[in-house]
Amino acid sequence: MKLLEYQAQTLMKMYGVPVPGGCVIAEGADIESELAGSGIGYPAVVKAQVQIGGRGKAGGIRFAQDAAQAKREAEDLLGKEIRGLTVHKVYLVEKQEYVSEWYLSILLDRLSKQPMILFSSMGGMEIEETAKTAPDKIKRIVVDPMIGVEDYMARYLLSSSGLDVSCTKALDQLLKGLYRCFREKDCMLAEINPLVVREDGKLIALDGKIDVDDSALYRQPEVKAWREELPEEDLVKEAREFDFLYIPIEKGGSVAVCSNGSGMLMSCIDMLSKNGMVVSAALDLGGGATKERIAEALRILFATQGVKAVLINIFGGITRCDEVAGGIELAMSRGALEGKMIVVRMEGTNKDKAIEILNGMKNDDVIRVDGLRESIAAMLERRDRL
Amino acid sequence: MSIIIDENTRLIVQGITGREGTFHTEQMLQYGTKVVAGVTPGKGGQEVLGVPVFNTVREAMEKTDANATVVFVPARFMKASVLEALDAGVPTVLTIAEHVPVQDMMVCYRLARLKGARLFGPNSFGIISPGKSKAGFMAHRIFTPGNVGLMSRSATNCYETVFMLSNNGIGQSTCIGVGGDMIPGSTFVDLLGDFNADEQTKAIVMIGEIGGNEEELAAEWIKKNGSKPVIALIAGKNAPKGRSMGHAGAIVSADGTGSAASKEKALAAAGVLIAENTQHIVDICLKLKEEGRI
């Protein structure tokens, strides 16, 4: 779960990472009184809260000389789209004076399967460019989780970057705090860009990005509470209530896919796309779906804008075919299917019973096929209906 | 032969008294797996399906000749169970739970490496050597003994492939659910050596996915050491790309690894046969069979 900047900074602050501190203004709030009560000094920075990189370049960061300008900028940003995401909150912080911009992050490295620290003396908006053109300007340290962060690491980052090691103590403290945050809050990523150095040598995290492992949210209650605030598609939320994973894919597609595993879903999407069909959404049922849940899954998929056909591909395991067939029957009786079609391919437990149910429905809009390739062909044959 | 799990496997089931644990213990026993012990804290001294239950893995190891364990506990207890098994010296540990916090697995992975133990999963169906033994929850009816070794990040794609292979008269030596999580206990490259050395295995099927660089590493290994035909499928070519937030991901993959194109290119350069979909895997295997290579 990707946190908003102010949320990330709230967590980092709990672990002693120096952050500027600011004021969050939500859409619909009385901006003037929020600003007056915030105690923020000027000049200030008004930052759009969206979970995406590159927002500075996209005009999501504004400067304000006084409260009146801050109000204008906040009003302008709220509700605006930044790189496809709507701004529901802005974060106002006092503008900081500094002498240099560094980059610091800790991520879970897939190669070493351990936390990795990334550091650069060339922080800021061009960091990805630096990674490509001058990879040696980015220092990496793999941290053994059995040991954690030790003092020499900050010293290495500074010294190998050609920086003054007199900052070691400040960076060491910050790094240890960030690492504790990373471990205790189940982060996949904790990033500060830029990490700025003030003239007096003090370090301040001007930005914060944190991605928390979804599988660990059960033990991160404060992070879980934030999830409710995040902008998310209604169908994604609705699906989650049934423990389904609903994945929006391409807007405007006329096909959706439904399966009992993410691998099979990916295979179906690949095969449909290869044949020129545009997949709008995918839904992972997980294991052991009942007919009631199948019917809900179909309702959710057909509620996706533009979807005219759903491809159901179920392969054995703990999902029973007769429940799937029963679910299709139920969804139809509820009218989810009018003018739309379902291509269903099932293999596994109680397949015979399932065929009986489907045949008994006598509905031409439900097409049963055997085999994965055949299911794609059945969709292709009826392209004119999509 | 076959690898990791076979007729000599003497298995512990951690969480044997749970609903899933008991059900799948019964399935495994019926299939012929030698389940020699179960572990559930507080249930020591009981028996489940004739299998003695112990309070700790260490006692199970002391009182039986177990040499592997399968962990049938919910995700949130996985770390404690795996660390216990590794600490008790179990050389082969299989985990199957979905939604395991990745940092829990990170610690388990590290300890397994330090102990020299083999760890599999999580988010895996387990391992089966058809006709000999199985450890996990896979629907074993679709598997048949033979000489194709499979390893897969996805359970459904593996089932689908195995189902079609078996229907076409092509059996399997061992099928391994590598698991779909970010940190799998064992990855393709950890298993290629086993399959390569296994006399029964004549061809290796690798079902990968976008993300990570396991397929790229496998390609490197195959280029250097591979002596058997390898068939690979990379699923997820058209999967939606996650909105990247921080820069760290872009920095570590600045060399372009992780995409389907990068994986297929690396694998093809290593002489691996690239399959477009699961059906295509079967077509390639049939051709190998025709040529007498499997």
PDB file of C-alpha atoms in Angstrom, chain A residues 2-3 51-54 83-85 103 105 107-116 118 124-125 127-128 131-132 138 140 144-146 182-183 186-189 191 193 209-211 213 215-216 218-219 247-249 259-264 266-267 269-271 273-274 313 315 317 345 347 349 372-374, chain B residues 20 24 75-77 79 83 98-104 106-111 114 137 139 141-142 153-157 159-160 163-164 180-184 187 209-214 217 233-240 242-254 276-280 283:
ATOM      1  CA  LYS A   2       1.530   3.237  -1.167  1.00  0.00           C
ATOM      2  CA  LEU A   3       1.221   6.001   1.396  1.00  0.00           C
ATOM      3  CA  GLN A  51       0.894   8.425  -4.795  1.00  0.00           C
ATOM      4  CA  ILE A  52       3.036   8.862  -7.843  1.00  0.00           C
ATOM      5  CA  GLY A  53       6.549  10.014  -8.637  1.00  0.00           C
ATOM      6  CA  GLY A  54       7.356  12.989 -10.815  1.00  0.00           C
ATOM      7  CA  ARG A  83      -0.443  12.251 -13.889  1.00  0.00           C
ATOM      8  CA  GLY A  84      -3.846  10.593 -13.888  1.00  0.00           C
ATOM      9  CA  LEU A  85      -4.494  10.817 -10.154  1.00  0.00           C
ATOM     10  CA  TYR A 103      18.871  10.812  -2.078  1.00  0.00           C
ATOM     11  CA  SER A 105      16.102   4.998   0.386  1.00  0.00           C
ATOM     12  CA  LEU A 107      14.008  -1.059  -0.299  1.00  0.00           C
ATOM     13  CA  LEU A 108      13.546  -4.790  -0.241  1.00  0.00           C
ATOM     14  CA  ASP A 109      15.997  -5.976  -2.879  1.00  0.00           C
ATOM     15  CA  ARG A 110      14.694  -8.875  -4.937  1.00  0.00           C
ATOM     16  CA  LEU A 111      18.146 -10.055  -5.907  1.00  0.00           C
ATOM     17  CA  SER A 112      19.772 -10.338  -2.474  1.00  0.00           C
ATOM     18  CA  LYS A 113      16.374 -10.809  -0.797  1.00  0.00           C
ATOM     19  CA  GLN A 114      17.536  -8.418   1.893  1.00  0.00           C
ATOM     20  CA  PRO A 115      17.023  -4.717   2.597  1.00  0.00           C
ATOM     21  CA  MET A 116      19.171  -2.482   0.446  1.00  0.00           C
ATOM     22  CA  LEU A 118      20.504   3.392  -1.848  1.00  0.00           C
ATOM     23  CA  GLY A 124      16.366  15.517  -6.499  1.00  0.00           C
ATOM     24  CA  MET A 125      14.172  15.132  -9.522  1.00  0.00           C
ATOM     25  CA  ILE A 127      17.826  10.785  -9.705  1.00  0.00           C
ATOM     26  CA  GLU A 128      16.503   8.201 -12.190  1.00  0.00           C
ATOM     27  CA  ALA A 131      20.974   5.964 -12.214  1.00  0.00           C
ATOM     28  CA  LYS A 132      21.190   5.467 -15.965  1.00  0.00           C
ATOM     29  CA  ILE A 138      24.504   5.830  -6.468  1.00  0.00           C
ATOM     30  CA  ARG A 140      24.330   0.609  -2.491  1.00  0.00           C
ATOM     31  CA  ASP A 144      21.836  -8.347   6.572  1.00  0.00           C
ATOM     32  CA  PRO A 145      18.492  -8.405   8.437  1.00  0.00           C
ATOM     33  CA  MET A 146      20.103 -10.533  11.149  1.00  0.00           C
ATOM     34  CA  PHE A 182      11.314   0.025   7.344  1.00  0.00           C
ATOM     35  CA  ARG A 183      11.438  -3.105   9.496  1.00  0.00           C
ATOM     36  CA  ASP A 186       6.705  -3.731   7.102  1.00  0.00           C
ATOM     37  CA  CYS A 187       7.850  -1.414   4.341  1.00  0.00           C
ATOM     38  CA  MET A 188       8.693  -2.548   0.836  1.00  0.00           C
ATOM     39  CA  LEU A 189      10.198   0.888   0.295  1.00  0.00           C
ATOM     40  CA  GLU A 191      12.429   6.733   0.347  1.00  0.00           C
ATOM     41  CA  ASN A 193      14.195  12.417  -2.035  1.00  0.00           C
ATOM     42  CA  LYS A 209       7.567   7.859   0.101  1.00  0.00           C
ATOM     43  CA  ILE A 210       6.598   4.632   1.820  1.00  0.00           C
ATOM     44  CA  ASP A 211       5.127   1.471   0.384  1.00  0.00           C
ATOM     45  CA  ASP A 213       3.440  -4.662   2.364  1.00  0.00           C
ATOM     46  CA  SER A 215       0.137  -8.813   3.467  1.00  0.00           C
ATOM     47  CA  ALA A 216       1.319  -7.202   6.696  1.00  0.00           C
ATOM     48  CA  TYR A 218      -3.137  -6.857   9.719  1.00  0.00           C
ATOM     49  CA  ARG A 219      -0.356  -5.883  12.125  1.00  0.00           C
ATOM     50  CA  ILE A 247      -7.580  -5.414 -11.109  1.00  0.00           C
ATOM     51  CA  PRO A 248      -8.508  -2.558 -13.465  1.00  0.00           C
ATOM     52  CA  ILE A 249      -6.480  -2.983 -16.643  1.00  0.00           C
ATOM     53  CA  SER A 259     -10.150 -16.978 -12.656  1.00  0.00           C
ATOM     54  CA  ASN A 260      -9.069 -18.755  -9.500  1.00  0.00           C
ATOM     55  CA  GLY A 261      -5.419 -17.784  -9.636  1.00  0.00           C
ATOM     56  CA  SER A 262      -3.307 -14.852 -10.711  1.00  0.00           C
ATOM     57  CA  GLY A 263      -1.131 -16.953 -13.023  1.00  0.00           C
ATOM     58  CA  MET A 264      -4.119 -18.157 -15.012  1.00  0.00           C
ATOM     59  CA  MET A 266      -2.209 -13.350 -16.561  1.00  0.00           C
ATOM     60  CA  SER A 267      -2.222 -16.137 -19.160  1.00  0.00           C
ATOM     61  CA  ILE A 269      -4.986 -11.556 -20.458  1.00  0.00           C
ATOM     62  CA  ASP A 270      -1.872 -12.328 -22.506  1.00  0.00           C
ATOM     63  CA  MET A 271      -3.772 -14.556 -24.920  1.00  0.00           C
ATOM     64  CA  SER A 273      -4.384  -9.182 -25.864  1.00  0.00           C
ATOM     65  CA  LYS A 274      -2.324 -11.105 -28.378  1.00  0.00           C
ATOM     66  CA  ASN A 313     -11.358 -19.765 -16.634  1.00  0.00           C
ATOM     67  CA  PHE A 315      -8.865 -24.803 -13.112  1.00  0.00           C
ATOM     68  CA  GLY A 317      -7.834 -26.901  -7.145  1.00  0.00           C
ATOM     69  CA  ARG A 345     -14.058 -22.957 -19.335  1.00  0.00           C
ATOM     70  CA  GLU A 347     -11.713 -28.146 -15.344  1.00  0.00           C
ATOM     71  CA  THR A 349     -13.985 -31.197  -9.267  1.00  0.00           C
ATOM     72  CA  LEU A 372      -7.808 -22.709 -22.715  1.00  0.00           C
ATOM     73  CA  ARG A 373      -7.112 -22.134 -26.396  1.00  0.00           C
ATOM     74  CA  GLU A 374     -10.721 -22.973 -27.253  1.00  0.00           C
TER      75      GLU A 374
ATOM     76  CA  GLU B  20      -6.304 -27.943   6.233  1.00  0.00           C
ATOM     77  CA  HIS B  24      -4.109 -32.693   3.304  1.00  0.00           C
ATOM     78  CA  ALA B  75       0.375 -16.818   7.076  1.00  0.00           C
ATOM     79  CA  ARG B  76       0.815 -14.908  10.300  1.00  0.00           C
ATOM     80  CA  PHE B  77       2.322 -17.939  12.078  1.00  0.00           C
ATOM     81  CA  LYS B  79       7.659 -17.218  10.342  1.00  0.00           C
ATOM     82  CA  LEU B  83      12.279 -20.622  12.126  1.00  0.00           C
ATOM     83  CA  GLU B  98      -0.617 -17.130   0.858  1.00  0.00           C
ATOM     84  CA  HIS B  99      -0.228 -13.520   1.978  1.00  0.00           C
ATOM     85  CA  VAL B 100       2.861 -14.022   4.114  1.00  0.00           C
ATOM     86  CA  PRO B 101       4.402 -10.679   5.121  1.00  0.00           C
ATOM     87  CA  VAL B 102       7.450 -10.436   2.917  1.00  0.00           C
ATOM     88  CA  GLN B 103       9.772  -9.347   5.712  1.00  0.00           C
ATOM     89  CA  ASP B 104       8.860 -12.517   7.611  1.00  0.00           C
ATOM     90  CA  MET B 106      13.107 -12.341   4.321  1.00  0.00           C
ATOM     91  CA  VAL B 107      14.219 -13.517   7.779  1.00  0.00           C
ATOM     92  CA  CYS B 108      13.305 -17.161   7.087  1.00  0.00           C
ATOM     93  CA  TYR B 109      15.204 -17.053   3.801  1.00  0.00           C
ATOM     94  CA  ARG B 110      18.285 -15.647   5.497  1.00  0.00           C
ATOM     95  CA  LEU B 111      18.252 -18.276   8.244  1.00  0.00           C
ATOM     96  CA  LEU B 114      22.865 -19.680   7.021  1.00  0.00           C
ATOM     97  CA  PHE B 137      -1.951 -29.508  -1.388  1.00  0.00           C
ATOM     98  CA  ALA B 139      -4.699 -31.932  -6.787  1.00  0.00           C
ATOM     99  CA  ARG B 141      -4.917 -36.737  -9.911  1.00  0.00           C
ATOM    100  CA  ILE B 142      -3.681 -34.716 -12.875  1.00  0.00           C
ATOM    101  CA  ARG B 153       5.786 -19.389  -9.990  1.00  0.00           C
ATOM    102  CA  SER B 154       2.069 -19.829 -10.620  1.00  0.00           C
ATOM    103  CA  ALA B 155      -0.026 -22.758  -9.389  1.00  0.00           C
ATOM    104  CA  THR B 156      -2.845 -22.409 -11.945  1.00  0.00           C
ATOM    105  CA  ASN B 157      -0.519 -22.196 -14.942  1.00  0.00           C
ATOM    106  CA  TYR B 159      -1.842 -27.276 -13.162  1.00  0.00           C
ATOM    107  CA  GLU B 160      -3.037 -26.332 -16.608  1.00  0.00           C
ATOM    108  CA  PHE B 163      -3.151 -31.481 -17.075  1.00  0.00           C
ATOM    109  CA  MET B 164      -2.471 -31.104 -20.784  1.00  0.00           C
ATOM    110  CA  GLY B 180       4.524 -16.370  -6.574  1.00  0.00           C
ATOM    111  CA  ASP B 181       5.860 -14.226  -3.769  1.00  0.00           C
ATOM    112  CA  MET B 182       8.570 -11.602  -3.922  1.00  0.00           C
ATOM    113  CA  ILE B 183      10.947 -13.748  -1.887  1.00  0.00           C
ATOM    114  CA  PRO B 184      10.654 -17.420  -2.787  1.00  0.00           C
ATOM    115  CA  THR B 187      14.116 -19.858  -7.164  1.00  0.00           C
ATOM    116  CA  GLU B 209       6.247 -14.269 -14.611  1.00  0.00           C
ATOM    117  CA  ILE B 210       7.117 -10.643 -15.096  1.00  0.00           C
ATOM    118  CA  GLY B 211       8.935  -8.938 -12.234  1.00  0.00           C
ATOM    119  CA  GLY B 212      12.153  -9.776 -10.429  1.00  0.00           C
ATOM    120  CA  ASN B 213      15.129 -11.233 -12.208  1.00  0.00           C
ATOM    121  CA  GLU B 214      14.879 -14.939 -11.503  1.00  0.00           C
ATOM    122  CA  LEU B 217      19.525 -15.520 -13.555  1.00  0.00           C
ATOM    123  CA  LEU B 233       6.781 -19.425 -20.404  1.00  0.00           C
ATOM    124  CA  ILE B 234       6.721 -15.872 -19.088  1.00  0.00           C
ATOM    125  CA  ALA B 235       3.203 -14.942 -18.001  1.00  0.00           C
ATOM    126  CA  GLY B 236       1.985 -11.406 -17.530  1.00  0.00           C
ATOM    127  CA  LYS B 237       3.112  -9.708 -20.744  1.00  0.00           C
ATOM    128  CA  ASN B 238      -0.060  -7.659 -20.765  1.00  0.00           C
ATOM    129  CA  ALA B 239      -0.533  -7.319 -17.028  1.00  0.00           C
ATOM    130  CA  PRO B 240      -1.102  -3.746 -15.901  1.00  0.00           C
ATOM    131  CA  GLY B 242       1.895  -0.847 -11.199  1.00  0.00           C
ATOM    132  CA  ARG B 243       2.147   2.900 -10.849  1.00  0.00           C
ATOM    133  CA  SER B 244       5.656   3.374  -9.651  1.00  0.00           C
ATOM    134  CA  MET B 245       5.916   5.750  -6.796  1.00  0.00           C
ATOM    135  CA  GLY B 246       9.442   6.008  -5.517  1.00  0.00           C
ATOM    136  CA  HIS B 247      12.537   6.031  -7.674  1.00  0.00           C
ATOM    137  CA  ALA B 248      14.243   3.101  -5.970  1.00  0.00           C
ATOM    138  CA  GLY B 249      12.566   0.492  -8.195  1.00  0.00           C
ATOM    139  CA  ALA B 250      13.680   2.313 -11.307  1.00  0.00           C
ATOM    140  CA  ILE B 251      17.200   2.652  -9.942  1.00  0.00           C
ATOM    141  CA  VAL B 252      17.678  -1.040  -9.212  1.00  0.00           C
ATOM    142  CA  SER B 253      16.162  -2.065 -12.545  1.00  0.00           C
ATOM    143  CA  ALA B 254      17.883   0.685 -14.556  1.00  0.00           C
ATOM    144  CA  GLU B 276       3.675 -18.323 -25.881  1.00  0.00           C
ATOM    145  CA  ASN B 277       1.177 -19.986 -23.564  1.00  0.00           C
ATOM    146  CA  THR B 278       0.578 -23.178 -21.612  1.00  0.00           C
ATOM    147  CA  GLN B 279      -0.765 -25.019 -24.654  1.00  0.00           C
ATOM    148  CA  HIS B 280       2.394 -24.085 -26.535  1.00  0.00           C
ATOM    149  CA  ASP B 283       3.205 -28.557 -28.246  1.00  0.00           C
TER     150      ASP B 283
END
